[in-house]
Amino acid sequence: MDDTPHQLPSTLPALRAKAADAGFAMPCEDRTGSLLTALAAARPSGRVLELGTGVGEGTAWLLSGMDPASRVTSVELDPTVQAIAREQLGADPRVTFVCGDGGTWLEEYDGPPFDLVFADTWPGKFTHLDRVLELVAPGGTYLIDDLLPQPGWPEGHQPSVERLLAELEGRKDFRCVRLAWASGLLMAVRTG
């Protein structure tokens, strides 16, 4: 079976061209993107949180699955890369871009919970884990990627990944599944 996605967001080629021009080399892997699309589509009128916009490839995948009533908030520390996402996707009324530290945003956020959280950066994954999990609605999904060894991992990062996986799988309020697929994923659903 070929698991290569065949339906790509229409905005993806422009985002990838702009990313290449900017030297941004951390794209959302296509299989991860296709899962994001399916998860977003499963949540009509869903509230989505993306931590780590990058240039917006993950955001594009999320938007391609979202219905007109769904909303995504995407948080990114680097204004230069997020500017690409804003330029290419900012006209879509379903997306709100926040430029700032994801950890600070998580600490200060006081709104309703999210149906889907995609944590693609350190805050919400390796830091602020308890806080981000508090923001997942009952029945909601928390997804993280880049759990298989990646080029550019800092030395000694593997034990951090192992601790994170053990912590998530030890929680009684989430049901987890590891996916040795794409860049290595873990999907956790909050029990009701």
JSON list of C-alpha atoms in Angstrom, two decimals:
[
{"chain": "A", "resi": 1, "resn": "MET", "atom": "CA", "xyz": [0.00, 0.00, 0.00]},
{"chain": "A", "resi": 2, "resn": "ASP", "atom": "CA", "xyz": [1.27, 3.44, -0.92]},
{"chain": "A", "resi": 3, "resn": "ASP", "atom": "CA", "xyz": [0.55, 5.88, 1.92]},
{"chain": "A", "resi": 4, "resn": "THR", "atom": "CA", "xyz": [1.70, 8.96, 0.02]},
{"chain": "A", "resi": 5, "resn": "PRO", "atom": "CA", "xyz": [-1.04, 11.61, 0.23]},
{"chain": "A", "resi": 6, "resn": "HIS", "atom": "CA", "xyz": [-2.53, 12.43, -3.15]},
{"chain": "A", "resi": 7, "resn": "GLN", "atom": "CA", "xyz": [-4.76, 15.33, -2.09]},
{"chain": "A", "resi": 8, "resn": "LEU", "atom": "CA", "xyz": [-2.55, 18.23, -1.08]},
{"chain": "A", "resi": 9, "resn": "PRO", "atom": "CA", "xyz": [-3.72, 21.65, 0.09]},
{"chain": "A", "resi": 10, "resn": "SER", "atom": "CA", "xyz": [-3.81, 24.07, -2.84]},
{"chain": "A", "resi": 11, "resn": "THR", "atom": "CA", "xyz": [-1.63, 26.53, -0.89]},
{"chain": "A", "resi": 12, "resn": "LEU", "atom": "CA", "xyz": [1.17, 24.02, -0.28]},
{"chain": "A", "resi": 13, "resn": "PRO", "atom": "CA", "xyz": [3.27, 24.66, -3.44]},
{"chain": "A", "resi": 14, "resn": "ALA", "atom": "CA", "xyz": [3.47, 28.41, -2.75]},
{"chain": "A", "resi": 15, "resn": "LEU", "atom": "CA", "xyz": [4.29, 27.82, 0.92]},
{"chain": "A", "resi": 16, "resn": "ARG", "atom": "CA", "xyz": [7.04, 25.38, -0.01]},
{"chain": "A", "resi": 17, "resn": "ALA", "atom": "CA", "xyz": [8.53, 27.76, -2.57]},
{"chain": "A", "resi": 18, "resn": "LYS", "atom": "CA", "xyz": [8.57, 30.60, -0.03]},
{"chain": "A", "resi": 19, "resn": "ALA", "atom": "CA", "xyz": [10.05, 28.27, 2.62]},
{"chain": "A", "resi": 20, "resn": "ALA", "atom": "CA", "xyz": [12.86, 27.28, 0.25]},
{"chain": "A", "resi": 21, "resn": "ASP", "atom": "CA", "xyz": [13.55, 30.93, -0.56]},
{"chain": "A", "resi": 22, "resn": "ALA", "atom": "CA", "xyz": [13.74, 31.69, 3.18]},
{"chain": "A", "resi": 23, "resn": "GLY", "atom": "CA", "xyz": [15.97, 28.67, 3.90]},
{"chain": "A", "resi": 24, "resn": "PHE", "atom": "CA", "xyz": [13.33, 27.12, 6.18]},
{"chain": "A", "resi": 25, "resn": "ALA", "atom": "CA", "xyz": [14.04, 23.39, 6.34]},
{"chain": "A", "resi": 26, "resn": "MET", "atom": "CA", "xyz": [11.47, 22.07, 8.84]},
{"chain": "A", "resi": 27, "resn": "PRO", "atom": "CA", "xyz": [8.36, 21.38, 6.77]},
{"chain": "A", "resi": 28, "resn": "CYS", "atom": "CA", "xyz": [5.30, 19.45, 7.90]},
{"chain": "A", "resi": 29, "resn": "GLU", "atom": "CA", "xyz": [5.75, 15.92, 6.55]},
{"chain": "A", "resi": 30, "resn": "ASP", "atom": "CA", "xyz": [2.99, 15.06, 4.03]},
{"chain": "A", "resi": 31, "resn": "ARG", "atom": "CA", "xyz": [1.73, 11.99, 5.88]},
{"chain": "A", "resi": 32, "resn": "THR", "atom": "CA", "xyz": [1.51, 13.99, 9.10]},
{"chain": "A", "resi": 33, "resn": "GLY", "atom": "CA", "xyz": [-0.32, 16.68, 7.15]},
{"chain": "A", "resi": 34, "resn": "SER", "atom": "CA", "xyz": [-2.82, 14.20, 5.76]},
{"chain": "A", "resi": 35, "resn": "LEU", "atom": "CA", "xyz": [-3.54, 13.01, 9.32]},
{"chain": "A", "resi": 36, "resn": "LEU", "atom": "CA", "xyz": [-4.02, 16.63, 10.42]},
{"chain": "A", "resi": 37, "resn": "THR", "atom": "CA", "xyz": [-6.53, 17.09, 7.59]},
{"chain": "A", "resi": 38, "resn": "ALA", "atom": "CA", "xyz": [-8.49, 14.01, 8.64]},
{"chain": "A", "resi": 39, "resn": "LEU", "atom": "CA", "xyz": [-8.45, 14.97, 12.33]},
{"chain": "A", "resi": 40, "resn": "ALA", "atom": "CA", "xyz": [-9.64, 18.50, 11.52]},
{"chain": "A", "resi": 41, "resn": "ALA", "atom": "CA", "xyz": [-12.39, 17.14, 9.27]},
{"chain": "A", "resi": 42, "resn": "ALA", "atom": "CA", "xyz": [-13.60, 14.92, 12.13]},
{"chain": "A", "resi": 43, "resn": "ARG", "atom": "CA", "xyz": [-14.39, 18.01, 14.22]},
{"chain": "A", "resi": 44, "resn": "PRO", "atom": "CA", "xyz": [-17.20, 20.09, 12.67]},
{"chain": "A", "resi": 45, "resn": "SER", "atom": "CA", "xyz": [-17.17, 23.58, 14.20]},
{"chain": "A", "resi": 46, "resn": "GLY", "atom": "CA", "xyz": [-13.91, 22.52, 15.83]},
{"chain": "A", "resi": 47, "resn": "ARG", "atom": "CA", "xyz": [-11.51, 24.61, 17.82]},
{"chain": "A", "resi": 48, "resn": "VAL", "atom": "CA", "xyz": [-7.92, 23.84, 16.81]},
{"chain": "A", "resi": 49, "resn": "LEU", "atom": "CA", "xyz": [-4.61, 24.92, 18.35]},
{"chain": "A", "resi": 50, "resn": "GLU", "atom": "CA", "xyz": [-1.33, 24.63, 16.47]},
{"chain": "A", "resi": 51, "resn": "LEU", "atom": "CA", "xyz": [1.85, 25.29, 18.42]},
{"chain": "A", "resi": 52, "resn": "GLY", "atom": "CA", "xyz": [4.65, 26.02, 15.96]},
{"chain": "A", "resi": 53, "resn": "THR", "atom": "CA", "xyz": [3.33, 27.63, 12.79]},
{"chain": "A", "resi": 54, "resn": "GLY", "atom": "CA", "xyz": [6.64, 27.59, 10.95]},
{"chain": "A", "resi": 55, "resn": "VAL", "atom": "CA", "xyz": [5.86, 28.78, 7.42]},
{"chain": "A", "resi": 56, "resn": "GLY", "atom": "CA", "xyz": [2.31, 27.43, 7.67]},
{"chain": "A", "resi": 57, "resn": "GLU", "atom": "CA", "xyz": [2.44, 24.02, 6.04]},
{"chain": "A", "resi": 58, "resn": "GLY", "atom": "CA", "xyz": [0.73, 22.34, 9.01]},
{"chain": "A", "resi": 59, "resn": "THR", "atom": "CA", "xyz": [-1.76, 25.19, 9.09]},
{"chain": "A", "resi": 60, "resn": "ALA", "atom": "CA", "xyz": [-2.55, 24.61, 5.41]},
{"chain": "A", "resi": 61, "resn": "TRP", "atom": "CA", "xyz": [-3.21, 20.93, 6.06]},
{"chain": "A", "resi": 62, "resn": "LEU", "atom": "CA", "xyz": [-5.46, 21.79, 9.01]},
{"chain": "A", "resi": 63, "resn": "LEU", "atom": "CA", "xyz": [-7.39, 24.37, 7.00]},
{"chain": "A", "resi": 64, "resn": "SER", "atom": "CA", "xyz": [-7.90, 21.90, 4.16]},
{"chain": "A", "resi": 65, "resn": "GLY", "atom": "CA", "xyz": [-9.83, 19.63, 6.54]},
{"chain": "A", "resi": 66, "resn": "MET", "atom": "CA", "xyz": [-11.71, 22.25, 8.53]},
{"chain": "A", "resi": 67, "resn": "ASP", "atom": "CA", "xyz": [-15.32, 23.16, 7.81]},
{"chain": "A", "resi": 68, "resn": "PRO", "atom": "CA", "xyz": [-16.38, 26.83, 7.50]},
{"chain": "A", "resi": 69, "resn": "ALA", "atom": "CA", "xyz": [-17.34, 27.06, 11.19]},
{"chain": "A", "resi": 70, "resn": "SER", "atom": "CA", "xyz": [-14.04, 25.70, 12.53]},
{"chain": "A", "resi": 71, "resn": "ARG", "atom": "CA", "xyz": [-11.25, 27.92, 13.80]},
{"chain": "A", "resi": 72, "resn": "VAL", "atom": "CA", "xyz": [-7.50, 27.43, 14.22]},
{"chain": "A", "resi": 73, "resn": "THR", "atom": "CA", "xyz": [-5.13, 29.47, 16.37]},
{"chain": "A", "resi": 74, "resn": "SER", "atom": "CA", "xyz": [-1.51, 29.07, 15.31]},
{"chain": "A", "resi": 75, "resn": "VAL", "atom": "CA", "xyz": [1.31, 30.25, 17.59]},
{"chain": "A", "resi": 76, "resn": "GLU", "atom": "CA", "xyz": [4.90, 30.84, 16.41]},
{"chain": "A", "resi": 77, "resn": "LEU", "atom": "CA", "xyz": [7.92, 32.47, 18.05]},
{"chain": "A", "resi": 78, "resn": "ASP", "atom": "CA", "xyz": [9.73, 33.45, 14.83]},
{"chain": "A", "resi": 79, "resn": "PRO", "atom": "CA", "xyz": [8.01, 36.39, 13.09]},
{"chain": "A", "resi": 80, "resn": "THR", "atom": "CA", "xyz": [10.06, 35.91, 9.91]},
{"chain": "A", "resi": 81, "resn": "VAL", "atom": "CA", "xyz": [8.79, 32.43, 9.16]},
{"chain": "A", "resi": 82, "resn": "GLN", "atom": "CA", "xyz": [5.27, 33.14, 10.39]},
{"chain": "A", "resi": 83, "resn": "ALA", "atom": "CA", "xyz": [5.15, 36.09, 7.98]},
{"chain": "A", "resi": 84, "resn": "ILE", "atom": "CA", "xyz": [5.15, 33.56, 5.13]},
{"chain": "A", "resi": 85, "resn": "ALA", "atom": "CA", "xyz": [2.13, 31.80, 6.65]},
{"chain": "A", "resi": 86, "resn": "ARG", "atom": "CA", "xyz": [0.36, 35.11, 7.18]},
{"chain": "A", "resi": 87, "resn": "GLU", "atom": "CA", "xyz": [1.02, 36.18, 3.59]},
{"chain": "A", "resi": 88, "resn": "GLN", "atom": "CA", "xyz": [-0.20, 32.90, 2.08]},
{"chain": "A", "resi": 89, "resn": "LEU", "atom": "CA", "xyz": [-3.00, 31.95, 4.51]},
{"chain": "A", "resi": 90, "resn": "GLY", "atom": "CA", "xyz": [-3.93, 35.11, 6.41]},
{"chain": "A", "resi": 91, "resn": "ALA", "atom": "CA", "xyz": [-6.93, 35.95, 4.24]},
{"chain": "A", "resi": 92, "resn": "ASP", "atom": "CA", "xyz": [-8.71, 32.82, 5.48]},
{"chain": "A", "resi": 93, "resn": "PRO", "atom": "CA", "xyz": [-11.07, 33.99, 8.26]},
{"chain": "A", "resi": 94, "resn": "ARG", "atom": "CA", "xyz": [-10.78, 30.62, 10.04]},
{"chain": "A", "resi": 95, "resn": "VAL", "atom": "CA", "xyz": [-7.15, 31.20, 11.07]},
{"chain": "A", "resi": 96, "resn": "THR", "atom": "CA", "xyz": [-5.69, 33.45, 13.76]},
{"chain": "A", "resi": 97, "resn": "PHE", "atom": "CA", "xyz": [-1.93, 33.82, 13.87]},
{"chain": "A", "resi": 98, "resn": "VAL", "atom": "CA", "xyz": [-0.22, 34.67, 17.14]},
{"chain": "A", "resi": 99, "resn": "CYS", "atom": "CA", "xyz": [3.43, 35.67, 17.10]},
{"chain": "A", "resi": 100, "resn": "GLY", "atom": "CA", "xyz": [5.08, 35.06, 20.45]},
{"chain": "A", "resi": 101, "resn": "ASP", "atom": "CA", "xyz": [6.52, 32.48, 22.79]},
{"chain": "A", "resi": 102, "resn": "GLY", "atom": "CA", "xyz": [4.29, 29.41, 22.86]},
{"chain": "A", "resi": 103, "resn": "GLY", "atom": "CA", "xyz": [5.01, 28.78, 26.54]},
{"chain": "A", "resi": 104, "resn": "THR", "atom": "CA", "xyz": [3.97, 32.30, 27.51]},
{"chain": "A", "resi": 105, "resn": "TRP", "atom": "CA", "xyz": [0.87, 32.01, 25.34]},
{"chain": "A", "resi": 106, "resn": "LEU", "atom": "CA", "xyz": [-0.09, 28.74, 27.03]},
{"chain": "A", "resi": 107, "resn": "GLU", "atom": "CA", "xyz": [0.43, 30.27, 30.48]},
{"chain": "A", "resi": 108, "resn": "GLU", "atom": "CA", "xyz": [-1.71, 33.30, 29.67]},
{"chain": "A", "resi": 109, "resn": "TYR", "atom": "CA", "xyz": [-4.50, 31.67, 27.64]},
{"chain": "A", "resi": 110, "resn": "ASP", "atom": "CA", "xyz": [-7.83, 31.71, 29.49]},
{"chain": "A", "resi": 111, "resn": "GLY", "atom": "CA", "xyz": [-10.32, 30.75, 26.77]},
{"chain": "A", "resi": 112, "resn": "PRO", "atom": "CA", "xyz": [-12.25, 27.56, 26.06]},
{"chain": "A", "resi": 113, "resn": "PRO", "atom": "CA", "xyz": [-10.54, 24.22, 25.42]},
{"chain": "A", "resi": 114, "resn": "PHE", "atom": "CA", "xyz": [-9.57, 22.89, 22.00]},
{"chain": "A", "resi": 115, "resn": "ASP", "atom": "CA", "xyz": [-10.88, 19.88, 20.10]},
{"chain": "A", "resi": 116, "resn": "LEU", "atom": "CA", "xyz": [-7.51, 19.32, 18.43]},
{"chain": "A", "resi": 117, "resn": "VAL", "atom": "CA", "xyz": [-4.05, 20.40, 19.55]},
{"chain": "A", "resi": 118, "resn": "PHE", "atom": "CA", "xyz": [-1.04, 19.89, 17.29]},
{"chain": "A", "resi": 119, "resn": "ALA", "atom": "CA", "xyz": [2.18, 20.59, 19.19]},
{"chain": "A", "resi": 120, "resn": "ASP", "atom": "CA", "xyz": [5.01, 20.91, 16.68]},
{"chain": "A", "resi": 121, "resn": "THR", "atom": "CA", "xyz": [7.46, 22.84, 18.86]},
{"chain": "A", "resi": 122, "resn": "TRP", "atom": "CA", "xyz": [8.96, 22.59, 22.35]},
{"chain": "A", "resi": 123, "resn": "PRO", "atom": "CA", "xyz": [6.20, 24.45, 24.25]},
{"chain": "A", "resi": 124, "resn": "GLY", "atom": "CA", "xyz": [3.29, 22.08, 24.48]},
{"chain": "A", "resi": 125, "resn": "LYS", "atom": "CA", "xyz": [5.53, 19.08, 24.00]},
{"chain": "A", "resi": 126, "resn": "PHE", "atom": "CA", "xyz": [8.76, 19.23, 26.02]},
{"chain": "A", "resi": 127, "resn": "THR", "atom": "CA", "xyz": [7.71, 22.19, 28.15]},
{"chain": "A", "resi": 128, "resn": "HIS", "atom": "CA", "xyz": [4.25, 23.20, 29.39]},
{"chain": "A", "resi": 129, "resn": "LEU", "atom": "CA", "xyz": [2.92, 19.68, 28.82]},
{"chain": "A", "resi": 130, "resn": "ASP", "atom": "CA", "xyz": [0.48, 19.67, 31.74]},
{"chain": "A", "resi": 131, "resn": "ARG", "atom": "CA", "xyz": [-0.85, 23.07, 30.71]},
{"chain": "A", "resi": 132, "resn": "VAL", "atom": "CA", "xyz": [-1.44, 22.11, 27.08]},
{"chain": "A", "resi": 133, "resn": "LEU", "atom": "CA", "xyz": [-3.16, 18.88, 28.09]},
{"chain": "A", "resi": 134, "resn": "GLU", "atom": "CA", "xyz": [-5.51, 20.90, 30.32]},
{"chain": "A", "resi": 135, "resn": "LEU", "atom": "CA", "xyz": [-6.58, 22.73, 27.16]},
{"chain": "A", "resi": 136, "resn": "VAL", "atom": "CA", "xyz": [-7.68, 19.57, 25.32]},
{"chain": "A", "resi": 137, "resn": "ALA", "atom": "CA", "xyz": [-11.47, 19.20, 25.50]},
{"chain": "A", "resi": 138, "resn": "PRO", "atom": "CA", "xyz": [-12.97, 15.88, 26.60]},
{"chain": "A", "resi": 139, "resn": "GLY", "atom": "CA", "xyz": [-12.90, 13.64, 23.54]},
{"chain": "A", "resi": 140, "resn": "GLY", "atom": "CA", "xyz": [-10.35, 15.98, 21.99]},
{"chain": "A", "resi": 141, "resn": "THR", "atom": "CA", "xyz": [-7.07, 14.97, 20.37]},
{"chain": "A", "resi": 142, "resn": "TYR", "atom": "CA", "xyz": [-3.49, 15.94, 21.17]},
{"chain": "A", "resi": 143, "resn": "LEU", "atom": "CA", "xyz": [-0.97, 15.16, 18.41]},
{"chain": "A", "resi": 144, "resn": "ILE", "atom": "CA", "xyz": [2.81, 15.47, 18.46]},
{"chain": "A", "resi": 145, "resn": "ASP", "atom": "CA", "xyz": [5.38, 14.63, 15.79]},
{"chain": "A", "resi": 146, "resn": "ASP", "atom": "CA", "xyz": [9.14, 14.36, 15.29]},
{"chain": "A", "resi": 147, "resn": "LEU", "atom": "CA", "xyz": [9.49, 11.51, 17.79]},
{"chain": "A", "resi": 148, "resn": "LEU", "atom": "CA", "xyz": [11.76, 9.38, 15.62]},
{"chain": "A", "resi": 149, "resn": "PRO", "atom": "CA", "xyz": [15.42, 10.51, 15.44]},
{"chain": "A", "resi": 150, "resn": "GLN", "atom": "CA", "xyz": [15.70, 13.59, 13.24]},
{"chain": "A", "resi": 151, "resn": "PRO", "atom": "CA", "xyz": [18.65, 15.34, 11.64]},
{"chain": "A", "resi": 152, "resn": "GLY", "atom": "CA", "xyz": [19.56, 18.29, 13.80]},
{"chain": "A", "resi": 153, "resn": "TRP", "atom": "CA", "xyz": [18.35, 16.84, 17.11]},
{"chain": "A", "resi": 154, "resn": "PRO", "atom": "CA", "xyz": [20.43, 18.28, 19.93]},
{"chain": "A", "resi": 155, "resn": "GLU", "atom": "CA", "xyz": [22.82, 15.86, 21.56]},
{"chain": "A", "resi": 156, "resn": "GLY", "atom": "CA", "xyz": [21.11, 13.88, 24.29]},
{"chain": "A", "resi": 157, "resn": "HIS", "atom": "CA", "xyz": [17.58, 14.60, 22.98]},
{"chain": "A", "resi": 158, "resn": "GLN", "atom": "CA", "xyz": [16.49, 10.94, 22.76]},
{"chain": "A", "resi": 159, "resn": "PRO", "atom": "CA", "xyz": [16.08, 10.59, 26.57]},
{"chain": "A", "resi": 160, "resn": "SER", "atom": "CA", "xyz": [13.80, 13.66, 26.52]},
{"chain": "A", "resi": 161, "resn": "VAL", "atom": "CA", "xyz": [11.61, 11.97, 23.90]},
{"chain": "A", "resi": 162, "resn": "GLU", "atom": "CA", "xyz": [11.51, 8.77, 25.92]},
{"chain": "A", "resi": 163, "resn": "ARG", "atom": "CA", "xyz": [10.52, 10.67, 29.09]},
{"chain": "A", "resi": 164, "resn": "LEU", "atom": "CA", "xyz": [7.77, 12.51, 27.19]},
{"chain": "A", "resi": 165, "resn": "LEU", "atom": "CA", "xyz": [6.34, 9.29, 25.76]},
{"chain": "A", "resi": 166, "resn": "ALA", "atom": "CA", "xyz": [6.40, 7.57, 29.15]},
{"chain": "A", "resi": 167, "resn": "GLU", "atom": "CA", "xyz": [4.72, 10.54, 30.82]},
{"chain": "A", "resi": 168, "resn": "LEU", "atom": "CA", "xyz": [1.95, 10.68, 28.23]},
{"chain": "A", "resi": 169, "resn": "GLU", "atom": "CA", "xyz": [1.31, 6.96, 28.28]},
{"chain": "A", "resi": 170, "resn": "GLY", "atom": "CA", "xyz": [1.22, 6.98, 32.09]},
{"chain": "A", "resi": 171, "resn": "ARG", "atom": "CA", "xyz": [-1.67, 9.44, 32.21]},
{"chain": "A", "resi": 172, "resn": "LYS", "atom": "CA", "xyz": [-5.08, 8.09, 33.15]},
{"chain": "A", "resi": 173, "resn": "ASP", "atom": "CA", "xyz": [-6.98, 10.93, 31.44]},
{"chain": "A", "resi": 174, "resn": "PHE", "atom": "CA", "xyz": [-5.66, 10.23, 27.92]},
{"chain": "A", "resi": 175, "resn": "ARG", "atom": "CA", "xyz": [-5.60, 7.17, 25.67]},
{"chain": "A", "resi": 176, "resn": "CYS", "atom": "CA", "xyz": [-2.43, 7.15, 23.56]},
{"chain": "A", "resi": 177, "resn": "VAL", "atom": "CA", "xyz": [-1.31, 5.49, 20.37]},
{"chain": "A", "resi": 178, "resn": "ARG", "atom": "CA", "xyz": [2.24, 5.67, 19.02]},
{"chain": "A", "resi": 179, "resn": "LEU", "atom": "CA", "xyz": [2.65, 5.76, 15.26]},
{"chain": "A", "resi": 180, "resn": "ALA", "atom": "CA", "xyz": [6.07, 4.74, 13.91]},
{"chain": "A", "resi": 181, "resn": "TRP", "atom": "CA", "xyz": [5.11, 6.56, 10.75]},
{"chain": "A", "resi": 182, "resn": "ALA", "atom": "CA", "xyz": [6.06, 9.83, 9.09]},
{"chain": "A", "resi": 183, "resn": "SER", "atom": "CA", "xyz": [8.43, 11.55, 11.55]},
{"chain": "A", "resi": 184, "resn": "GLY", "atom": "CA", "xyz": [7.13, 9.50, 14.50]},
{"chain": "A", "resi": 185, "resn": "LEU", "atom": "CA", "xyz": [3.81, 10.53, 16.00]},
{"chain": "A", "resi": 186, "resn": "LEU", "atom": "CA", "xyz": [1.88, 10.13, 19.20]},
{"chain": "A", "resi": 187, "resn": "MET", "atom": "CA", "xyz": [-1.85, 10.76, 19.23]},
{"chain": "A", "resi": 188, "resn": "ALA", "atom": "CA", "xyz": [-3.62, 11.05, 22.58]},
{"chain": "A", "resi": 189, "resn": "VAL", "atom": "CA", "xyz": [-7.38, 11.36, 23.07]},
{"chain": "A", "resi": 190, "resn": "ARG", "atom": "CA", "xyz": [-8.72, 12.87, 26.27]},
{"chain": "A", "resi": 191, "resn": "THR", "atom": "CA", "xyz": [-11.12, 10.53, 28.00]},
{"chain": "A", "resi": 192, "resn": "GLY", "atom": "CA", "xyz": [-14.41, 12.00, 29.11]}
]
